Amino acid sequence: MAVGYVAGKSLFGRLLGHPVVMLGAGIAIGYLGFKYRKEITAAVAKASDMGKDMVLNAKENLADLVEETREAEEAKAKE
């Protein structure tokens, strides 16, 4: 059983590296990318907006935390 697994793995690895298989995969990816280009663009734009919102939210939370720390230090210094 182990010998068959190793032989199959080697065959599969060689098959994936074959130029015709690589060409076919490239054509398929290109076709699907062209067919769904509007959906892909919309998804990338949405993810980009979500990333920007996340960064702005993190900056706001950090600014709030820094301000709370300064207020706590000022209150401690007055004591």
Coordinates of C-alpha atoms in Angstrom, one line a residue:
M1 CA 0.0 0.0 0.0
A2 CA 2.8 2.4 0.9
V3 CA 4.5 1.8 -2.4
G4 CA 1.3 2.6 -4.4
Y5 CA 0.9 5.8 -2.4
V6 CA 4.4 6.9 -3.1
A7 CA 4.1 6.1 -6.8
G8 CA 0.8 7.8 -7.1
K9 CA 2.1 10.9 -5.3
S10 CA 5.0 11.1 -7.7
L11 CA 2.8 10.7 -10.7
F12 CA 0.4 13.3 -9.5
G13 CA 3.3 15.7 -8.7
R14 CA 4.7 15.2 -12.2
L15 CA 1.3 15.6 -13.8
L16 CA 0.7 19.0 -12.0
G17 CA 4.1 20.2 -13.3
H18 CA 3.3 19.3 -16.9
P19 CA 3.2 22.4 -19.2
V20 CA -0.1 21.4 -20.8
V21 CA -1.7 21.2 -17.3
M22 CA -0.2 24.5 -16.3
L23 CA -1.5 26.1 -19.6
G24 CA -5.0 24.7 -19.1
A25 CA -5.0 26.0 -15.5
G26 CA -3.9 29.4 -16.6
I27 CA -6.6 29.5 -19.3
A28 CA -9.3 28.4 -16.8
I29 CA -8.2 31.0 -14.2
G30 CA -8.1 33.7 -16.9
Y31 CA -11.6 32.8 -18.2
L32 CA -13.1 32.7 -14.7
G33 CA -11.4 36.0 -13.8
F34 CA -12.7 37.7 -16.9
K35 CA -16.2 36.2 -16.4
Y36 CA -16.5 37.3 -12.8
R37 CA -14.4 40.5 -13.0
K38 CA -17.2 42.8 -11.8
E39 CA -17.9 40.6 -8.8
I40 CA -14.1 40.3 -8.0
T41 CA -13.7 44.1 -8.3
A42 CA -16.7 44.6 -6.0
A43 CA -15.4 42.1 -3.4
V44 CA -11.9 43.7 -3.4
A45 CA -13.4 47.2 -3.0
K46 CA -15.6 46.0 -0.1
A47 CA -12.6 44.3 1.6
S48 CA -10.5 47.4 1.1
D49 CA -13.2 49.6 2.7
M50 CA -13.6 47.1 5.6
G51 CA -9.8 47.3 6.1
K52 CA -9.8 51.0 6.1
D53 CA -12.7 51.1 8.6
M54 CA -10.9 48.6 10.8
V55 CA -7.7 50.7 10.8
L56 CA -9.7 53.9 11.6
N57 CA -11.6 52.1 14.4
A58 CA -8.3 50.8 15.9
K59 CA -6.8 54.3 15.7
E60 CA -9.8 55.8 17.5
N61 CA -9.7 53.1 20.2
L62 CA -6.0 53.6 20.7
A63 CA -6.5 57.4 21.0
D64 CA -9.2 56.8 23.6
L65 CA -7.0 54.5 25.5
V66 CA -4.1 57.0 25.5
E67 CA -6.4 59.8 26.6
E68 CA -7.8 57.7 29.5
T69 CA -4.2 56.8 30.5
R70 CA -3.2 60.5 30.5
E71 CA -6.3 61.4 32.6
A72 CA -5.5 58.6 35.1
E73 CA -1.9 59.9 35.3
E74 CA -3.0 63.5 35.9
A75 CA -5.5 62.4 38.6
K76 CA -2.7 60.3 40.2
A77 CA -0.3 63.3 40.1
K78 CA -2.8 65.6 41.8
E79 CA -3.1 63.3 44.8

